[in-house]
mmCIF file of C-alpha atoms in Angstrom:
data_model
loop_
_atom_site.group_PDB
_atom_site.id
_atom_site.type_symbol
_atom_site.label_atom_id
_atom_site.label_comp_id
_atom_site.label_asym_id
_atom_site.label_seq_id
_atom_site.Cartn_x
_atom_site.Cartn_y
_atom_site.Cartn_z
ATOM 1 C CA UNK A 1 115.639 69.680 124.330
ATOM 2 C CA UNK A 2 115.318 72.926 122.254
ATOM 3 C CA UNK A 3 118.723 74.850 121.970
ATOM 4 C CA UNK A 4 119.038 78.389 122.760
ATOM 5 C CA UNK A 5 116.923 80.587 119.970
ATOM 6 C CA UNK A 6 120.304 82.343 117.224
ATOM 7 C CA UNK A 7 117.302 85.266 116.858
ATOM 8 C CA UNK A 8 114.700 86.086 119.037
ATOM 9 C CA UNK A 9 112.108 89.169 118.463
ATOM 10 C CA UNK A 10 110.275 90.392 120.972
ATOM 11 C CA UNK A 11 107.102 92.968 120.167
ATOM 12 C CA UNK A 12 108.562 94.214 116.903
ATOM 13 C CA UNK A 13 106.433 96.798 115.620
ATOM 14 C CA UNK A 14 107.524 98.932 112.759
ATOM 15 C CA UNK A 15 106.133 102.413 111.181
ATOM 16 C CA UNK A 16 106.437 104.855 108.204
ATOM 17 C CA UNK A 17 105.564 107.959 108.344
ATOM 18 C CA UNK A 18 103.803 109.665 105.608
ATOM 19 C CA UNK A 19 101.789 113.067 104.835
ATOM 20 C CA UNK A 20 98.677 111.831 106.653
ATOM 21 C CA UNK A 21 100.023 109.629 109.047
ATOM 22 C CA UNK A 22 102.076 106.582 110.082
ATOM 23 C CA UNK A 23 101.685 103.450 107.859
ATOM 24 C CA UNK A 24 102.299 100.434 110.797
ATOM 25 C CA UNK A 25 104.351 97.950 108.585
ATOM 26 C CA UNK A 26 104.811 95.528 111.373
ATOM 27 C CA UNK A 27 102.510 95.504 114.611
ATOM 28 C CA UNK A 28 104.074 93.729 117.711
ATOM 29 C CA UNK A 29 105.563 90.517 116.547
ATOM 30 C CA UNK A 30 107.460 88.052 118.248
ATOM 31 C CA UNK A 31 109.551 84.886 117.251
ATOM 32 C CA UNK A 32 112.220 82.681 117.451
ATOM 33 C CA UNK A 33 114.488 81.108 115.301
ATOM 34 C CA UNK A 34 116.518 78.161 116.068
ATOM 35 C CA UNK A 35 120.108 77.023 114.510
ATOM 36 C CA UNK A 36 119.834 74.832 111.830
ATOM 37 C CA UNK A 37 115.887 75.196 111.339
ATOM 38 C CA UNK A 38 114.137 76.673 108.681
ATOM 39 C CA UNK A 39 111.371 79.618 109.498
ATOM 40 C CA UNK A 40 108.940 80.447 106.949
ATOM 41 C CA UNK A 41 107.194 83.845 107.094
ATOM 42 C CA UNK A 42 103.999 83.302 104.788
ATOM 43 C CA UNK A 43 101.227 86.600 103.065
ATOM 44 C CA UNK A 44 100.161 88.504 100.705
ATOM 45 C CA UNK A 45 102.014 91.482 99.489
ATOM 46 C CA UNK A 46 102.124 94.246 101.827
ATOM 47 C CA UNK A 47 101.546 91.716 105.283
ATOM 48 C CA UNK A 48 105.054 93.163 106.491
ATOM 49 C CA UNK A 49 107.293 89.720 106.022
ATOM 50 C CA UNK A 50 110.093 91.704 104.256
ATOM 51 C CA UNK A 51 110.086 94.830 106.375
ATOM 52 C CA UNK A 52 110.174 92.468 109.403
ATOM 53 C CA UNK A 53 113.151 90.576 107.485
ATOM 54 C CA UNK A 54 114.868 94.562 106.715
ATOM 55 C CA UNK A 55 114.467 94.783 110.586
ATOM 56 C CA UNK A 56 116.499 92.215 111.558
ATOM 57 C CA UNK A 57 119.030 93.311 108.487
ATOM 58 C CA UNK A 58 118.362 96.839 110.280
ATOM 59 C CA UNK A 59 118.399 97.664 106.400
ATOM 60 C CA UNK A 60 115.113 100.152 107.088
ATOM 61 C CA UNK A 61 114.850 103.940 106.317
ATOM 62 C CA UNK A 62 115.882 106.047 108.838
ATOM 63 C CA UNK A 63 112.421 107.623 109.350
ATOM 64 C CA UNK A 64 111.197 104.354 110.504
ATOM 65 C CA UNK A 65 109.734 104.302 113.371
ATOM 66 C CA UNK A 66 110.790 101.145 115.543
ATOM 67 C CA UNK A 67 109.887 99.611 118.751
ATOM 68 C CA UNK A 68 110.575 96.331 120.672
ATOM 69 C CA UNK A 69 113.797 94.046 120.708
ATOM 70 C CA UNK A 70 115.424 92.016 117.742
ATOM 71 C CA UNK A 71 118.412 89.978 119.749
ATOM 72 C CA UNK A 72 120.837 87.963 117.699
ATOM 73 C CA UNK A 73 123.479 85.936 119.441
ATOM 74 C CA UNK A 74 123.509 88.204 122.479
ATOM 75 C CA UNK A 75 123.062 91.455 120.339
ATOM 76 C CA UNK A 76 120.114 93.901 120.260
ATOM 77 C CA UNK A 77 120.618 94.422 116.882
ATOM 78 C CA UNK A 78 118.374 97.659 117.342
ATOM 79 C CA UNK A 79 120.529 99.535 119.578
ATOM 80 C CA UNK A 80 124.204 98.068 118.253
ATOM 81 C CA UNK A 81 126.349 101.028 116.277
ATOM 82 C CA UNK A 82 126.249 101.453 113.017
ATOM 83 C CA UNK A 83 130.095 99.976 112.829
ATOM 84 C CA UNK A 84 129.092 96.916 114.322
ATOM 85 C CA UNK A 85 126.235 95.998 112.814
ATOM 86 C CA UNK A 86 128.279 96.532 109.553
ATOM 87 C CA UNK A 87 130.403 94.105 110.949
ATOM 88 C CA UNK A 88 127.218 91.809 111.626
ATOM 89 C CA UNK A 89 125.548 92.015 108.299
ATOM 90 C CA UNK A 90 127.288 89.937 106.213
ATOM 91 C CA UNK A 91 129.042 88.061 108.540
ATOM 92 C CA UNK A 92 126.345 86.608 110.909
ATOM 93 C CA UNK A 93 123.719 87.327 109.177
ATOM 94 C CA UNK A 94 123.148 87.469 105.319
ATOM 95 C CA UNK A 95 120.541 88.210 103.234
ATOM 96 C CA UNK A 96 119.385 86.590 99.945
ATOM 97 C CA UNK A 97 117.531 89.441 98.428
ATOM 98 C CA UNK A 98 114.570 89.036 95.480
ATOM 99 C CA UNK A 99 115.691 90.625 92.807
ATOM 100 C CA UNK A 100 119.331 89.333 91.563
ATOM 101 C CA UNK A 101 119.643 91.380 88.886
ATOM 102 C CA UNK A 102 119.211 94.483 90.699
ATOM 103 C CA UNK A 103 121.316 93.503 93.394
ATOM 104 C CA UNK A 104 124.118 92.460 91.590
ATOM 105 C CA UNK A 105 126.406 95.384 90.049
ATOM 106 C CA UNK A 106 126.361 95.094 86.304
ATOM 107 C CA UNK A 107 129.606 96.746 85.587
ATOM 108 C CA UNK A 108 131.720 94.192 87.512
ATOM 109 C CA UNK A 109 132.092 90.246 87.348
ATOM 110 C CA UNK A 110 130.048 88.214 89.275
ATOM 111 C CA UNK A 111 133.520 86.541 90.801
ATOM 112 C CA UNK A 112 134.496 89.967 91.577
ATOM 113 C CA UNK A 113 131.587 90.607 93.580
ATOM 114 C CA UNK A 114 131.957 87.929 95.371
ATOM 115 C CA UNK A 115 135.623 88.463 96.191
ATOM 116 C CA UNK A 116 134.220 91.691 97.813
ATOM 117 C CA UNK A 117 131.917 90.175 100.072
ATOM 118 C CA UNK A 118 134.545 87.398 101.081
ATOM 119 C CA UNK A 119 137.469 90.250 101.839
ATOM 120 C CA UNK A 120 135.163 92.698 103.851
ATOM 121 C CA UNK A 121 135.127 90.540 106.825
ATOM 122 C CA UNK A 122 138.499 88.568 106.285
ATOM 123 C CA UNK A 123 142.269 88.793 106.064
ATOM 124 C CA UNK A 124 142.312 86.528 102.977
ATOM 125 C CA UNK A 125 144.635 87.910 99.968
ATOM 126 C CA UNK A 126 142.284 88.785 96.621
ATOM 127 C CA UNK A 127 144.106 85.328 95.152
ATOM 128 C CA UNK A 128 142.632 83.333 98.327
ATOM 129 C CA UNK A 129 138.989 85.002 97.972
ATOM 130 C CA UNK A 130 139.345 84.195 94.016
ATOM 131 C CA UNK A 131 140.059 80.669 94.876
ATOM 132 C CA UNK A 132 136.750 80.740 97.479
ATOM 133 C CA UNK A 133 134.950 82.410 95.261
ATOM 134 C CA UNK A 134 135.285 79.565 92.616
ATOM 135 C CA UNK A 135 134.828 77.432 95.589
ATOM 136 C CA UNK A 136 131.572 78.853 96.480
ATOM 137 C CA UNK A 137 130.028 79.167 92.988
ATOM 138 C CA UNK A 138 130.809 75.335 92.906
ATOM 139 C CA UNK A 139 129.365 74.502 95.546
ATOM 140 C CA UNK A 140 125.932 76.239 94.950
ATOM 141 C CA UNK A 141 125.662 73.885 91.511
ATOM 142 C CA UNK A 142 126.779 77.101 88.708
ATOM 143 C CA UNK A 143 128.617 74.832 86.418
ATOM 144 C CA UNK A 144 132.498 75.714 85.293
ATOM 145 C CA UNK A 145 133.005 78.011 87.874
ATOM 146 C CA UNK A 146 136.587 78.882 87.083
ATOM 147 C CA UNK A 147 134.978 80.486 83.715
ATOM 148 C CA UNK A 148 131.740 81.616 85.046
ATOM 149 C CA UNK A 149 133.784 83.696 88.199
ATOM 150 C CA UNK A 150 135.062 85.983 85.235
ATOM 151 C CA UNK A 151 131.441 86.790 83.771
ATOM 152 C CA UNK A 152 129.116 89.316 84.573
ATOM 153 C CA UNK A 153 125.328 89.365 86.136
ATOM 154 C CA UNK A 154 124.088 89.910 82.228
ATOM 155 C CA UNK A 155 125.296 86.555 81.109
ATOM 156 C CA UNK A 156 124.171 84.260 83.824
ATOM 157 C CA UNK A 157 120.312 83.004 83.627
ATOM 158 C CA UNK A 158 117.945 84.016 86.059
ATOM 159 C CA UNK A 159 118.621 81.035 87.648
ATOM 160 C CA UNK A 160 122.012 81.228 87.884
ATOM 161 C CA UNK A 161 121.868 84.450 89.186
ATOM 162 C CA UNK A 162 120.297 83.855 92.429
ATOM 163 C CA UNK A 163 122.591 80.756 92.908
ATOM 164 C CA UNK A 164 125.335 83.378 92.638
ATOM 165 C CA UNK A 165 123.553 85.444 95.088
ATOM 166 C CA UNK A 166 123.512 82.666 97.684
ATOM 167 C CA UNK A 167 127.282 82.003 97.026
ATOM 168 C CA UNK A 168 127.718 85.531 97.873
ATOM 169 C CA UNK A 169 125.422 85.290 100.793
ATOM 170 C CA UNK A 170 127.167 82.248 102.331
ATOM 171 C CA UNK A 171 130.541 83.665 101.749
ATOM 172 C CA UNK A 172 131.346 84.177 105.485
ATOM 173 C CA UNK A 173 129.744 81.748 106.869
ATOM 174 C CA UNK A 174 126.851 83.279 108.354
ATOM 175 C CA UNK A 175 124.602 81.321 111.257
ATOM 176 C CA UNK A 176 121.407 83.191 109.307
ATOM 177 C CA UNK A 177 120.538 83.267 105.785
ATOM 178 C CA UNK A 178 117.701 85.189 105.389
ATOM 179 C CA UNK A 179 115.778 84.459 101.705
ATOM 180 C CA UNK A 180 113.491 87.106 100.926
ATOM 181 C CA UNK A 181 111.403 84.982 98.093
ATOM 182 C CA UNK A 182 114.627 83.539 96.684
ATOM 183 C CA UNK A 183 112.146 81.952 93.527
ATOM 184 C CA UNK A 184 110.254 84.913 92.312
ATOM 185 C CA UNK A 185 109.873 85.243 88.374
ATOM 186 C CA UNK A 186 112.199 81.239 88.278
ATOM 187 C CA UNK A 187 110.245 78.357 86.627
ATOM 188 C CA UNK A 188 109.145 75.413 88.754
ATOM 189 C CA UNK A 189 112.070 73.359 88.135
ATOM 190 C CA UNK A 190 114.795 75.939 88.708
ATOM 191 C CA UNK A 191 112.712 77.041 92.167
ATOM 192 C CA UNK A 192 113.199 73.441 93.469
ATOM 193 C CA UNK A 193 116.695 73.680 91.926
ATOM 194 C CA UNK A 194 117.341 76.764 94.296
ATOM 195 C CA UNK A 195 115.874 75.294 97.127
ATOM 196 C CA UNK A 196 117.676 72.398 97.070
ATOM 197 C CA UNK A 197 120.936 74.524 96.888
ATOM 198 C CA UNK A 198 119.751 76.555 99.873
ATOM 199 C CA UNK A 199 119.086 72.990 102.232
ATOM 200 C CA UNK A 200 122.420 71.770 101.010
ATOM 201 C CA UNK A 201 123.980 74.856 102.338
ATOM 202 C CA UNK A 202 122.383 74.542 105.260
ATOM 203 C CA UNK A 203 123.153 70.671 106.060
ATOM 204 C CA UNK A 204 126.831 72.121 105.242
ATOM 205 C CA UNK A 205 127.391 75.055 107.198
ATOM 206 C CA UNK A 206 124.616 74.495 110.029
ATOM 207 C CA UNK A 207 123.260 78.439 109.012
ATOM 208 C CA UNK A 208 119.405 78.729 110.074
ATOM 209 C CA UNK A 209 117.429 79.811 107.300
ATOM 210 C CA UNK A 210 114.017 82.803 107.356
ATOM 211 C CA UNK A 211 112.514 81.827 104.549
ATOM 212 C CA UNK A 212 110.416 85.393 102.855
ATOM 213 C CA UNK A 213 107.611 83.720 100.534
ATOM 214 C CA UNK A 214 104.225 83.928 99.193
ATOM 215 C CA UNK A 215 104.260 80.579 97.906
ATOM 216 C CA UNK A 216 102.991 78.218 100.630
ATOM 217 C CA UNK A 217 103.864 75.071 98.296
ATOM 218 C CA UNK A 218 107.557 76.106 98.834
ATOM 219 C CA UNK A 219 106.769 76.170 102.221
ATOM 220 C CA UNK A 220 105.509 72.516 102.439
ATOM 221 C CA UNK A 221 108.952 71.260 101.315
ATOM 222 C CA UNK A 222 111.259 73.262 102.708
ATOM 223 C CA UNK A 223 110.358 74.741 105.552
ATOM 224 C CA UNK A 224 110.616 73.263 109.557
ATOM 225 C CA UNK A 225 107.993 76.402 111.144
ATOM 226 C CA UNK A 226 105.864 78.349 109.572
ATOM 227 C CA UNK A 227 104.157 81.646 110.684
ATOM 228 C CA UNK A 228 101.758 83.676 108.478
ATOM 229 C CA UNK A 229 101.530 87.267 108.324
ATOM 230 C CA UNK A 230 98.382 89.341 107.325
ATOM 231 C CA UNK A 231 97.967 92.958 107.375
ATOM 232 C CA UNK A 232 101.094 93.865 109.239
ATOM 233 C CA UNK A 233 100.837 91.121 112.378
ATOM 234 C CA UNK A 234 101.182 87.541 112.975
ATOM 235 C CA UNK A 235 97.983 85.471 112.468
ATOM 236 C CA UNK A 236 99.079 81.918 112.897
ATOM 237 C CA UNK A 237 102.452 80.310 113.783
ATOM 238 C CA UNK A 238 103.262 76.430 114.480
ATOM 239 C CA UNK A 239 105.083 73.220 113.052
ATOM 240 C CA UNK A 240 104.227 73.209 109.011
ATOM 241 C CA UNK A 241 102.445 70.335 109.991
ATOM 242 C CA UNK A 242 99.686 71.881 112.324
ATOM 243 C CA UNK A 243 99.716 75.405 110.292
ATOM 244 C CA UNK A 244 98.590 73.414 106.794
ATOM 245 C CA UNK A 245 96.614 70.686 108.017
ATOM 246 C CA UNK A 246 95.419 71.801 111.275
ATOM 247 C CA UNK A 247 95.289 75.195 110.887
ATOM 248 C CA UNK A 248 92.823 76.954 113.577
ATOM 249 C CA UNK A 249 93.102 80.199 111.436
ATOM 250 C CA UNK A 250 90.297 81.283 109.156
ATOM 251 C CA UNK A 251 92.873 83.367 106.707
ATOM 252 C CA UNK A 252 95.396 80.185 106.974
ATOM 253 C CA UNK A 253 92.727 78.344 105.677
ATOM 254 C CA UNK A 254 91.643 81.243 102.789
ATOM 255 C CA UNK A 255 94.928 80.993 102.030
ATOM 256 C CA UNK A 256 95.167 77.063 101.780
ATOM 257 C CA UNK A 257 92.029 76.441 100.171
ATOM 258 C CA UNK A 258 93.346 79.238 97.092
ATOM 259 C CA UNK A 259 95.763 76.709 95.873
ATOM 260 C CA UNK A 260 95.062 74.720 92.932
ATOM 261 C CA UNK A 261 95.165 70.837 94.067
ATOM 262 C CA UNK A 262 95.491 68.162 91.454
ATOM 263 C CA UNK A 263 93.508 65.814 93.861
ATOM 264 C CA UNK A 264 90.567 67.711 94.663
ATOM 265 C CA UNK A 265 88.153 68.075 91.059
ATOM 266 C CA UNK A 266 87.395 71.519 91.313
ATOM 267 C CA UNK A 267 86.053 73.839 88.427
ATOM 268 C CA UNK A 268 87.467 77.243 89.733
ATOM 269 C CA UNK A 269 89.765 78.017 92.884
ATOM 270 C CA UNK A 270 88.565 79.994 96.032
ATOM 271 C CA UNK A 271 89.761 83.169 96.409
ATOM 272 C CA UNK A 272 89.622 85.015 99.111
ATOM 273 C CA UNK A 273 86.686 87.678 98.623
ATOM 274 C CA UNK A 274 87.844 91.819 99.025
ATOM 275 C CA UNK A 275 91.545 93.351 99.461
ATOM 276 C CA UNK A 276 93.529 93.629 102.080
ATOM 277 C CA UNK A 277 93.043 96.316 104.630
ATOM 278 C CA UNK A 278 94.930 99.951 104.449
ATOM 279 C CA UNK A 279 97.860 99.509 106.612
ATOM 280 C CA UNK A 280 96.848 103.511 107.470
ATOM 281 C CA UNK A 281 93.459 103.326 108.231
ATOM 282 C CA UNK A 282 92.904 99.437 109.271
ATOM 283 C CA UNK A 283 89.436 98.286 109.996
ATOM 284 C CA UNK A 284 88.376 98.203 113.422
ATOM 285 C CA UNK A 285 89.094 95.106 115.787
ATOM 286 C CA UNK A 286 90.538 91.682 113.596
ATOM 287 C CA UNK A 287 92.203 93.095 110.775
ATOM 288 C CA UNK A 288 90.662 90.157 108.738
ATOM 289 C CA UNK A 289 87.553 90.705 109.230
ATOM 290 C CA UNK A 290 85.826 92.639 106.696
ATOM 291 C CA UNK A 291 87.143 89.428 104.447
ATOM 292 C CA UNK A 292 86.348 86.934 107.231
ATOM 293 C CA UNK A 293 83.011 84.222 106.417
ATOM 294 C CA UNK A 294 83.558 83.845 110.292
ATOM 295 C CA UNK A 295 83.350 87.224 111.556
ATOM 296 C CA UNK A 296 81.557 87.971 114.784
ATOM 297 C CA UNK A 297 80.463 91.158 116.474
ATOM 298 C CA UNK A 298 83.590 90.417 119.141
ATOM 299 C CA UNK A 299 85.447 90.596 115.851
ATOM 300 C CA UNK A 300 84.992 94.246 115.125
ATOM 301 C CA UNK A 301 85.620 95.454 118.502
ATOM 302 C CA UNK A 302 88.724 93.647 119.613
ATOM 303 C CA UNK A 303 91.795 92.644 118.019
ATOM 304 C CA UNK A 304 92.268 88.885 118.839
ATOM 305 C CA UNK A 305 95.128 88.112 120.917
ATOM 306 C CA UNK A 306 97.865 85.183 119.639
ATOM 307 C CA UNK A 307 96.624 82.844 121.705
ATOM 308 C CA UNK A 308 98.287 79.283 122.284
ATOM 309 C CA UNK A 309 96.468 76.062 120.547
ATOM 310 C CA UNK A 310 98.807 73.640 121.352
ATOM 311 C CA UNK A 311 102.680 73.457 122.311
ATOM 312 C CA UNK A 312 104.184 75.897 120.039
ATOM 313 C CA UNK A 313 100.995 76.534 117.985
ATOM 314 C CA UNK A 314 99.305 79.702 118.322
ATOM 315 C CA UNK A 315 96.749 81.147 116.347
ATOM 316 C CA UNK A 316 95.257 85.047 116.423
ATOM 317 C CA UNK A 317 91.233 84.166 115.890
ATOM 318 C CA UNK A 318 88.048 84.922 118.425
ATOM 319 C CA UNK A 319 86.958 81.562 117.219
ATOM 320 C CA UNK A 320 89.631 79.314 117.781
ATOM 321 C CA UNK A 321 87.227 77.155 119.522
ATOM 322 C CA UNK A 322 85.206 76.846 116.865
ATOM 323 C CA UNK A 323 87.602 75.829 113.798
ATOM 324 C CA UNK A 324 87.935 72.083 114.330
ATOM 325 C CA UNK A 325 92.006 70.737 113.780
ATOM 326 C CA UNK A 326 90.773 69.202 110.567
ATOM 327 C CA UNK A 327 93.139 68.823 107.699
ATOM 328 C CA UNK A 328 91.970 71.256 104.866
ATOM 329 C CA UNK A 329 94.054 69.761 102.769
ATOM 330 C CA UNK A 330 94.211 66.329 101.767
#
């Protein structure tokens, strides 16, 4: 039986205002995450999986303009003070953000930083936190962490970096990690490297894991759901099993058949033909349709609803019917 969801999101939608009107980030999405599970939010750039990730951090400007429920543990994390969802962040939930280098502070060691983290939401004397801190840099693979606490974010490798940024992360113990693409600009080795470190901390600590990517092979490995955004809402969501090789989703499938595969002897990859839509003036009806080889009249007059395929698979498509549960990927 299924255990109680940590997170649950109901009808999220999330806008910007600008000069000539409100950019819609995030249009009504819904989800659950489990404990112990790993969600994977999948899309181009711009589909709103990090703005739906700031959401839940409640990290958004204050001119956004937010609607629907984020509940965490009991919380509605959008209607909590501003004290206690200090005392949240950090604590219960953490976030792994993209960019090490910008989010770690240059001028101070990395086992400082870290020391920081650990003594904002404990009682633990800056000797104990040292001690954890070394602890925690150990335990995400940095080597000689005794030496490495005392050095700063310029002389660790980019790899090292984020591993420093999930010891910070994990610091508190929080039941959810959120990784918003954890392996950008990392070679292939390191990414597994990271990866690896992030299951191992959560077989140790039993955190859940939202996983922020573009890459769907990172997805195939790591990840226990999967739902893929385009163009500000949810378009397909399900085990990684049905969403990569039964996907009832014609921009799943784009998406799938735009990797390179070592099996298949192809001369050139598929692409998916045109941009993505203008997230202030979107196309009429299915967002994906202007790019869509499927599109029907229905398709510019309605926006599909996420409709159920099969236990928890859903899929937003007119067609549905007609995309067989082949595997497009062998």
């Amino acid at each position: 039986m299924m255990t109680e969801p940590l997170l649950k999101v109901d009808n999220l939608s999330v806008g910007f205002p600008s000069k000539t009107g409100v950019v819609q980030a995030v249009t009504d999405a819904s989800f659950e995450i489990h404990p112990g599970e790993v969600l994977a939010v999948v899309g181009e750039s711009g589909s709103g999986k990090s703005v739906t990730a700031l959401a839940v951090m409640r990290l958004h400007p204050k001119s956004a303009i937010i609607t629907g429920d984020i509940l965490f543990d009991g919380n509605d994390l959008l209607t909590v003070s501003e004290p206690e969802m200090r005392a949240i962040r950090g604590r219960d939930i953490a976030m792994i953000f993209q960019d090490p280098m910008t989010a770690l502070n240059p001028v101070f060691s990395v086992g400082h930083q870290i020391v920081e983290a650990i003594r904002l939401h404990s009682d633990l004397s800056k000797q104990e936190a040292w001690s954890k801190a070394i602890d925690l840099l150990d335990l995400v693979g940095v080597p000689e962490p005794k030496r490495r606490a005392s050095q700063y974010p310029h002389e660790y490798s980019g790899g090292m970096r984020q591993r420093a940024m999930i010891a910070m992360a994990i610091s508190n113990d929080p039941k959810l990690l959120i990784a918003d693409e954890p392996t950008t600009a990392l070679d292939v080795t390191v990414q597994a490297q990271v990866m690896e470190v992030l299951h191992d901390v959560k077989d140790a600590t039993g955190s859940a894991i939202m996983l922020i990517t573009h890459d769907l092979g990172l997805v195939a490995g790591s990840a226990d759901r999967v739902q893929v955004m385009y163009a500000s809402r949810l378009f397909e969501t399900g085990g990684v099993d049905e969403v990569f090789y039964e996907s009832r989703n014609p921009y799943t499938r784009a998406l799938l058949d735009s990797i390179p595969d070592l099996d298949v002897n192809k001369d050139r990859l598929d692409p998916i033909p045109g941009n993505p839509p203008s997230l202030l003036n979107p196309p009429s009806g299915c967002p994906f349709r202007p790019r869509c080889l499927m599109a029907i009249d229905q398709c510019a007059d309605e926006v599909p609803q996420l409709t159920e395929v099969d236990g928890h698979h859903a899929s937003r498509c007119h067609r549905i019917d007609d995309l067989k549960p082949v595997e497009v990927k062998s």
